C-alpha cells in the first residue's frame, strides 16, 4: 500500500514550501496521499497561521486537490493546538497537539530548543514538573480538540536523545506517559508515529518510544505514520525507520485516510526508499 503523509506544514505557517511545491514533491515521491495540516491560529505565536490567512490556505489546498484528482489524494487538515480557539469551517481531519505549557502566566513551547526546554524545566520546578503538566494537557487533547489524530505523543523527548534531560522509562516519567495514553486510548484516537525530529536532526528514532507503542499495541490502539514535514524534501524522511519500529512493536497494519474516513490497511510499501 502506498504511504501517505498527513502531517505537513507549508509557508502558511512555519514550513518552507508552498502547498503546490509540497504536493508536487509528494506526487514525485510516490505518495498515495498528502494531507496539509497547517498550525491552527494561536495568539502571539508566529509559527502558527494567522486567522486572516485561513481562506487563502483553504483555497491553495483545494487547488492542489483539483490538480491531482484521480492521481493522488489531497486532504485539507489542520493541526489544532490545545490552546487555539475552535476551528472555523470544515476540515477533512484534525491533528490534536500540545506544543507548550503555561508557566508564570505565559505559554512556553516544549519543542523550541534544548536550552529553552531546560529553562522551562526550571520554571516548572524541575523536569518532572514539566512532564507532569505536559502529559496532563495531552490527556485532555482529544476531548478538547475533537481531533482524529493525536500529534507527537512524547514531544517532550524531542531534545532528549541519549536521555539528555531524563530517562523516559524510569518510574515517574513512564507512569505520567502511560496515564495520558490510557485516557487517549479510551477515546479511540489515532496515534501518529512521527518522524519530524529525525528530519530536523534532533532524533534518530521516531516518536512515540517503543515502550509506548508496545502499550498501544496491547490496547489495540490505532496508529498512522506521519512526517511532520516542514519541507518538500522531507516528506518520507524516517518512514522506513517508523515502519520497522512498528513491526518490532507487534504492528502489522496502520490507518489511512481515504475519502472521508480512516481505514485500516497493511503497513506501507517502502521498498524503493
Short mmCIF file of C-alpha atoms in Angstrom, two decimals:
data_model
loop_
_atom_site.label_atom_id
_atom_site.label_comp_id
_atom_site.label_asym_id
_atom_site.label_seq_id
_atom_site.Cartn_x
_atom_site.Cartn_y
_atom_site.Cartn_z
CA UNK A 1 0.00 0.00 0.00
CA UNK A 2 1.31 3.45 -0.88
CA UNK A 3 2.37 5.61 2.07
CA UNK A 4 0.61 8.83 2.88
CA UNK A 5 1.76 11.79 4.92
CA UNK A 6 -1.00 13.63 6.75
CA UNK A 7 1.24 15.86 8.87
CA UNK A 8 2.81 18.57 6.72
CA UNK A 9 3.43 22.29 7.05
CA UNK A 10 3.79 24.97 4.41
CA UNK A 11 4.81 28.60 4.21
CA UNK A 12 1.36 29.48 5.54
CA UNK A 13 2.81 28.64 8.97
CA UNK A 14 6.37 27.50 9.76
CA UNK A 15 7.04 25.38 6.68
CA UNK A 16 9.46 26.26 3.90
CA UNK A 17 7.43 25.44 0.79
CA UNK A 18 4.10 26.31 -0.81
CA UNK A 19 1.26 23.77 -0.95
CA UNK A 20 1.93 23.41 -4.69
CA UNK A 21 5.59 22.58 -4.07
CA UNK A 22 4.73 20.11 -1.32
CA UNK A 23 2.09 18.38 -3.44
CA UNK A 24 4.45 18.12 -6.42
CA UNK A 25 7.12 16.58 -4.21
CA UNK A 26 4.60 14.15 -2.71
CA UNK A 27 3.49 13.02 -6.17
CA UNK A 28 7.07 12.65 -7.37
CA UNK A 29 7.93 10.60 -4.28
CA UNK A 30 5.09 8.17 -4.93
CA UNK A 31 2.81 9.01 -2.03
CA UNK A 32 -0.76 7.88 -2.28
CA UNK A 33 -1.94 10.95 -0.41
CA UNK A 34 -0.72 14.15 1.16
CA UNK A 35 -2.57 15.93 3.91
CA UNK A 36 -1.92 19.57 4.73
CA UNK A 37 -2.08 20.30 8.45
CA UNK A 38 -1.14 23.92 9.00
CA UNK A 39 -0.75 25.08 12.59
CA UNK A 40 -4.03 26.48 13.90
CA UNK A 41 -4.07 30.17 14.79
CA UNK A 42 -2.72 30.84 18.27
CA UNK A 43 -2.46 34.39 19.51
CA UNK A 44 1.07 35.67 19.88
CA UNK A 45 2.72 32.67 18.18
CA UNK A 46 4.47 33.41 14.88
CA UNK A 47 4.83 29.72 13.94
CA UNK A 48 1.06 29.42 13.55
CA UNK A 49 -1.20 30.52 10.73
CA UNK A 50 -2.83 33.90 11.11
CA UNK A 51 -6.66 33.82 11.15
CA UNK A 52 -6.80 36.05 8.10
CA UNK A 53 -4.67 33.55 6.13
CA UNK A 54 -7.05 30.62 6.57
CA UNK A 55 -9.16 31.37 3.45
CA UNK A 56 -6.02 31.50 1.28
CA UNK A 57 -4.75 28.28 2.89
CA UNK A 58 -8.02 26.55 2.11
CA UNK A 59 -8.00 27.80 -1.47
CA UNK A 60 -4.39 26.72 -2.05
CA UNK A 61 -5.03 23.20 -0.76
CA UNK A 62 -8.27 22.87 -2.73
CA UNK A 63 -6.36 23.90 -5.87
CA UNK A 64 -3.94 21.02 -5.30
CA UNK A 65 -6.81 18.63 -4.64
CA UNK A 66 -8.23 19.55 -8.04
CA UNK A 67 -4.84 19.40 -9.75
CA UNK A 68 -4.14 15.83 -8.58
CA UNK A 69 -7.68 14.47 -8.76
CA UNK A 70 -7.56 10.84 -9.86
CA UNK A 71 -3.77 10.66 -9.41
CA UNK A 72 -3.11 11.39 -5.72
CA UNK A 73 -5.41 12.19 -2.83
CA UNK A 74 -5.01 15.65 -1.30
CA UNK A 75 -6.59 16.41 2.07
CA UNK A 76 -7.31 19.66 3.88
CA UNK A 77 -6.35 19.28 7.52
CA UNK A 78 -5.36 21.37 10.49
CA UNK A 79 -3.00 20.79 13.39
CA UNK A 80 -5.28 22.03 16.13
CA UNK A 81 -3.30 23.19 19.15
CA UNK A 82 -4.88 22.58 22.53
CA UNK A 83 -4.82 26.31 23.28
CA UNK A 84 -6.15 27.51 19.91
CA UNK A 85 -9.75 28.68 19.53
CA UNK A 86 -12.09 26.12 17.94
CA UNK A 87 -11.50 25.78 14.18
CA UNK A 88 -13.82 27.57 11.80
CA UNK A 89 -15.23 25.68 8.85
CA UNK A 90 -14.90 22.05 7.84
CA UNK A 91 -11.65 20.12 7.55
CA UNK A 92 -11.02 16.60 6.31
CA UNK A 93 -9.26 15.78 9.57
CA UNK A 94 -7.67 17.35 12.65
CA UNK A 95 -4.40 16.58 14.38
CA UNK A 96 -4.61 17.48 18.05
CA UNK A 97 -1.34 18.62 19.60
CA UNK A 98 0.20 20.16 22.68
CA UNK A 99 3.21 22.31 21.81
CA UNK A 100 3.60 24.23 25.03
CA UNK A 101 2.61 24.69 28.63
CA UNK A 102 1.83 27.72 30.75
CA UNK A 103 4.36 28.82 33.35
CA UNK A 104 4.47 32.18 35.13
CA UNK A 105 1.38 33.21 33.19
CA UNK A 106 2.95 32.67 29.76
CA UNK A 107 2.87 29.92 27.17
CA UNK A 108 6.26 28.30 26.63
CA UNK A 109 6.97 25.79 23.85
CA UNK A 110 8.34 22.40 24.86
CA UNK A 111 9.95 21.91 21.44
CA UNK A 112 11.71 25.21 20.75
CA UNK A 113 15.31 24.27 21.61
CA UNK A 114 17.26 22.27 24.20
CA UNK A 115 18.15 25.47 26.00
CA UNK A 116 14.53 26.64 26.13
CA UNK A 117 13.47 23.20 27.39
CA UNK A 118 16.00 23.44 30.24
CA UNK A 119 14.76 26.92 31.17
CA UNK A 120 11.15 25.75 31.11
CA UNK A 121 12.00 22.82 33.36
CA UNK A 122 13.43 25.28 35.86
CA UNK A 123 10.23 27.32 35.74
CA UNK A 124 8.27 24.12 36.43
CA UNK A 125 10.36 23.16 39.44
CA UNK A 126 12.27 20.51 37.52
CA UNK A 127 11.83 18.15 34.60
CA UNK A 128 9.22 16.07 36.41
CA UNK A 129 7.05 19.16 36.89
CA UNK A 130 7.30 19.93 33.18
CA UNK A 131 6.41 16.35 32.24
CA UNK A 132 3.51 16.24 34.69
CA UNK A 133 1.91 19.33 33.17
CA UNK A 134 2.61 18.29 29.57
CA UNK A 135 1.04 14.85 29.96
CA UNK A 136 -1.89 16.27 31.92
CA UNK A 137 -2.67 18.54 28.99
CA UNK A 138 -2.01 15.80 26.45
CA UNK A 139 -4.58 13.55 28.13
CA UNK A 140 -7.21 16.25 27.51
CA UNK A 141 -6.29 16.91 23.88
CA UNK A 142 -8.70 14.55 22.15
CA UNK A 143 -11.69 15.70 24.19
CA UNK A 144 -10.86 19.40 23.82
CA UNK A 145 -9.89 19.48 20.15
CA UNK A 146 -12.08 16.72 18.70
CA UNK A 147 -9.03 15.50 16.81
CA UNK A 148 -8.81 12.41 14.63
CA UNK A 149 -5.05 12.01 15.14
CA UNK A 150 -3.06 12.67 18.32
CA UNK A 151 0.12 14.54 17.38
CA UNK A 152 3.64 13.57 18.53
CA UNK A 153 2.68 11.86 21.79
CA UNK A 154 6.01 12.29 23.58
CA UNK A 155 7.12 15.57 22.02
CA UNK A 156 8.89 16.33 25.32
CA UNK A 157 11.58 13.87 24.22
CA UNK A 158 12.46 15.85 21.10
CA UNK A 159 15.78 17.03 22.60
CA UNK A 160 16.25 14.03 24.86
CA UNK A 161 18.39 11.81 22.65
CA UNK A 162 20.63 9.74 24.90
CA UNK A 163 18.45 10.70 27.90
CA UNK A 164 19.97 14.16 27.95
CA UNK A 165 17.33 15.50 30.34
CA UNK A 166 15.56 12.44 31.75
CA UNK A 167 15.06 8.71 31.37
CA UNK A 168 11.57 8.28 29.86
CA UNK A 169 11.38 4.69 31.11
CA UNK A 170 12.22 5.50 34.72
CA UNK A 171 9.20 5.01 37.02
CA UNK A 172 7.78 8.53 37.26
CA UNK A 173 8.09 9.71 33.62
CA UNK A 174 6.83 6.32 32.46
CA UNK A 175 3.81 6.50 34.77
CA UNK A 176 2.91 10.02 33.60
CA UNK A 177 3.10 8.99 29.94
CA UNK A 178 1.09 5.81 30.44
CA UNK A 179 -1.60 7.68 32.34
CA UNK A 180 -2.07 10.03 29.38
CA UNK A 181 -2.00 7.09 26.98
CA UNK A 182 -4.76 5.36 28.91
CA UNK A 183 -7.01 8.42 28.73
CA UNK A 184 -6.41 8.90 25.00
CA UNK A 185 -6.73 5.22 24.07
CA UNK A 186 -10.15 5.20 25.74
CA UNK A 187 -11.26 7.79 23.16
CA UNK A 188 -10.02 5.64 20.23
CA UNK A 189 -7.83 8.41 18.83
CA UNK A 190 -5.26 7.51 16.16
CA UNK A 191 -1.69 7.89 17.45
CA UNK A 192 0.83 9.11 14.90
CA UNK A 193 4.31 7.64 14.59
CA UNK A 194 6.02 10.93 13.88
CA UNK A 195 9.40 11.25 12.12
CA UNK A 196 9.65 15.04 12.23
CA UNK A 197 12.52 15.23 14.72
CA UNK A 198 14.54 12.88 12.51
CA UNK A 199 14.29 15.21 9.52
CA UNK A 200 15.34 18.10 11.77
CA UNK A 201 18.24 16.03 13.13
CA UNK A 202 17.22 16.07 16.75
CA UNK A 203 16.42 12.36 16.97
CA UNK A 204 17.50 9.12 15.34
CA UNK A 205 14.19 7.35 16.03
CA UNK A 206 10.53 8.33 15.59
CA UNK A 207 8.28 9.09 18.47
CA UNK A 208 6.43 7.61 20.38
CA UNK A 209 9.05 5.48 22.12
CA UNK A 210 8.93 1.71 21.71
CA UNK A 211 7.59 1.08 25.22
CA UNK A 212 4.64 3.35 24.45
CA UNK A 213 3.98 1.73 21.09
CA UNK A 214 4.01 -1.70 22.70
CA UNK A 215 1.42 -0.49 25.18
CA UNK A 216 -0.64 0.94 22.32
CA UNK A 217 -0.45 -2.40 20.58
CA UNK A 218 -1.56 -4.18 23.74
CA UNK A 219 -4.57 -1.88 23.86
CA UNK A 220 -5.28 -2.40 20.15
CA UNK A 221 -4.84 1.33 19.57
CA UNK A 222 -4.83 2.72 16.05
CA UNK A 223 -1.64 4.21 14.59
CA UNK A 224 -0.52 6.02 11.45
CA UNK A 225 2.87 7.10 10.10
CA UNK A 226 3.45 10.81 9.52
CA UNK A 227 6.40 13.02 8.67
CA UNK A 228 5.57 16.27 10.46
CA UNK A 229 7.28 17.60 7.35
CA UNK A 230 8.25 21.26 7.12
CA UNK A 231 9.97 20.98 3.74
CA UNK A 232 9.27 19.30 0.42
CA UNK A 233 12.40 17.19 0.68
CA UNK A 234 11.38 15.63 3.99
CA UNK A 235 8.05 14.05 3.10
CA UNK A 236 9.29 10.47 3.54
CA UNK A 237 12.24 11.03 5.86
CA UNK A 238 12.33 8.31 8.50
CA UNK A 239 9.36 6.37 7.15
CA UNK A 240 11.43 3.20 6.84
CA UNK A 241 12.51 3.54 10.47
CA UNK A 242 8.90 4.11 11.51
CA UNK A 243 7.71 1.01 9.68
CA UNK A 244 10.45 -1.12 11.27
CA UNK A 245 9.67 0.28 14.71
CA UNK A 246 6.00 -0.60 14.31
CA UNK A 247 6.86 -4.10 13.17
CA UNK A 248 9.20 -4.55 16.13
CA UNK A 249 6.40 -3.46 18.46
CA UNK A 250 3.96 -6.00 17.04
CA UNK A 251 2.03 -3.94 14.47
CA UNK A 252 1.26 -5.31 11.03
CA UNK A 253 -1.14 -2.56 9.95
CA UNK A 254 -1.82 1.14 10.31
CA UNK A 255 -4.59 3.58 9.42
CA UNK A 256 -5.06 5.63 6.26
CA UNK A 257 -7.38 8.48 5.39
CA UNK A 258 -9.40 7.51 2.31
CA UNK A 259 -12.20 9.75 1.13
CA UNK A 260 -13.94 10.94 4.26
CA UNK A 261 -12.97 8.18 6.69
CA UNK A 262 -9.97 6.39 8.15
CA UNK A 263 -9.46 2.76 7.19
CA UNK A 264 -7.03 0.10 8.31
CA UNK A 265 -4.51 -1.28 5.84
CA UNK A 266 -1.15 -3.04 5.76
CA UNK A 267 1.98 -1.12 6.69
CA UNK A 268 3.07 0.93 3.67
CA UNK A 269 5.23 -0.43 0.90
CA UNK A 270 8.53 1.43 1.17
CA UNK A 271 10.67 -0.89 -0.93
CA UNK A 272 12.05 1.94 -3.07
CA UNK A 273 13.33 4.03 -0.16
#
